[in-house]
Amino acid sequence: MNIFNHFRLYARHDLGRELSVWGKIGQFYLPVAIVVALAAAATFFYVQPFPGRDTVLATGQRGTVTDQLGEAFESFFKRNGLTLQIESRTGLDEIENDLRDPDSRVNASFVVSGAGSPADYPALVSLGNVAIAPLWLFYRGDTLSVDDPFEYYRDKPIAIGAPGTVSQKLFKTLMELNNPGTGDKPNFLKLPHAEAADRLLAGDIDALFIVDGYSSPIVQRLLHSPDIKLMNFPLVDAYVRRLPFLQKVTVPRGSIDISEVQPAADVAMLASGVNLLVEKDVHPTVQWAFLLAARELNLKTDNFFPSAGNLPQYKDRGFPLSSVATRFYTSGVPSFFGYMPFWLASLLENVWVVLFALFLLALPIFKRLIGYRGFASQKLLWLHFWELRYLEDELKESRTAGQASAVLEGLRHLDEQVAATWVVDDQMRHYFNLRRCVGSAIQDAGKKIADLEKV
């Protein structure tokens, strides 16, 4: 008999018996199955393999570095089957209020290092720095060479950003560093960046301080204006030493316009990191999406400031890292993210510990299950043996042909039940022994019926 015929016979006979015996096993162990199902449901509820709510990311004003990051993240989420909603805010104060408000939909936001303190966000954890935000100081007039640009503009009209913005807060920090007690002055103009740029180009103000990315439309407009110059910070290293959340970046000579050699010399500048903060209960899948989106954006985007290093990175250590970000920065991206759909890869990364524990539990459970299978098979055979014994006792006590015929009918029904019973291999001898015993009892019943009919 070839293997195909053997499989056909198995599918026709043994498969049905196998399903039948498992149905009976299910009846035996139904209480255990209910407990296991409840435990599995509890585990599923505890692990929460999929995000249970929408992710809402607060960004800055249109055209800013955080707005551009938000658009890139939204695209990455969409490509990977996740939803990210973007809500723009005019200033850091509004973002802080959203993050502190338990009824706010916002559960993720960008916070520039130095503009916000970790104490302001006790319910948030960091995914690290996902971008850098240079501190640009644009001015009109002759080229300046001063050690402390902030002291120079202490009494001159300078736009420092609208109230509550990152630019305004960092300007105050830097002004107070070497000019303590300066406070708010009438010449510190708290103007929106677009309005301030227009007034600087028109000659109405002397300077503009702005914290934003290199690709910002306002920054690009001012960089390419022949009447506007970019301030050099000779003491940039000293600033970084005093304020560790800052870093040094350089605009190389001729990098803005190589034909006009603009700038005419290297310009040393300060930059801060853009931290991505999320609520502690934001789903791990969402956190992985943010981190991988930031990595993809850094790999695909030409970074004007290569000295900033690869992003994302954990530079501002004042904000505590989330557990997902800790795995990202210490162990890297799990390999299965490269060849699995994002949702499946993130699911495995989130629950692999639970899956591994369940696997370790499954091995002995599987062995027990095989044992239960054998036990059920043996139990069914012994039940048939006991039924046979009862029928033989009834046959012995039969006094009429009708009574013996009723026993014969029970024996034939038992024979059909035994024939339909599937047993494990090592109990096959008991199966055939039972069949022989039932067949012998049927013969005895036939003889007794014949004898009683003669009486």
Phi, psi and omega in degrees: 000124179283171188293331180290318177295321178299317180295323180295317178295321179295316181296328184282321187249297189291328181296317177297320178294321178300316179295323180296316182292325177291329173297320178289325175299319178300323177294321179296318189249026180302315178301319178296320180296323179295318179297316179297319180296319178295320178295319179295320179295320178295320178297316179299319180293321181291316183288325182050072187295341182235149179303136183259356180209167181289151175258124182241120183253125177270131180235173178279195183295160180303135178090350180280169182299322180289328176295318178294321176297317180301318179296319180294318179294320179299320178295318180296315179301315183297318180295336183251020173076020178245161180248130176229122178258134182253132175231121182277146177230151183277339182202168181296328180300318180295320179296317179301316180298319179297316184290334179274338184280116181295340180270357181285146178283341184290126177230013176204148181197162174265136176226122180282133179302135180094338179267345179217145180261146175304331179294338179284345185228063185294337183266006185247154173235160186260146169256007177100183177277124182252354178195169173246149180237097179296152177259104184264133173237102180264145180210165177254164173098197181292157178296130182260145174224090182231149180289320183238094181300330182289321176295324180298321184263017180299325183241018180244153181293120180218133178277131186239010180101156181292157180304136178083002180272163178299318182301314182296320182289319179289326176300315179298319180298314182287324178295319182287343184299311180246358180229063185298145178082008181296311179065197178278132179233155182300332181279352173273097188273116181271079184249148170302149187300319182296316178295319180296320179297317178299317182289327177292316179295329180279351180086013181282334178230164185271329188206164178218130176250127184216138175251110183195168182285163181298325184277001179303133179305322180293316179298315181297321179298318182284324180297326184262011176270125183293340182270355185248136180244158180252128185288134173267141179249094181299330183259034184300321180295325179292322177299316181296323179294321181283327182235088188297342179287349178269163175218162183265134173228159183228134170265106186294153177303128179077003184285338178279315178214102186289330180289324179264002183049063180241124359287163184286342178212162176303139179244116176275133184225167173258152176216152177242165179266148176260108180274142173256115181252142178226157174294151186299332183264010175298134188300141180305325178300318179294319180296318176298321179298317178299313184294316181289327176295318179295319179295315179298317180298319180294324181287328185266350185252134175289120182268117181294335180244080183297339180293348180290343179084176180288140179242152358286160178211157181259092184254314179275093186277006175289331178268126181292140179284149171285163180296325178294314179296325177299316177296321181298314185279337181265325185244351182082190181274127178305143187297329184290351173293340182278339184226011176239155171303146187304317184297321181287318179297316180292325177297313179297321179294325182285326189242012186297327178296316179295318179297320179295318178296319178295325178296317179297324177287330186290329182300304178294329178295322179296318178296318177297322181298318176299320178296319178297323179299314178294321180297316180298319178298313180296319180298318179296318179297316182293326175297321177293321178299316179296321178296321177299318180297317179298319180293322178295321177296319178295323179296319180296325183272358181294134181245350179229163178295327179295318179296318179294323179295323178296321177294319179300320179296320177297321179294319178295321177296320177297321179298322177293320179296317180296319180297329181272356183275127176268135181233157178289162188300317186285359175246014183296327180295326177291326179297309182291328176297318178296318178300317179295319180296318179295318179298319178295320179294325178296319178296318180297321180295320179297318180295318181293323177298317179297319180293319181290331178289338180282338184286000000 
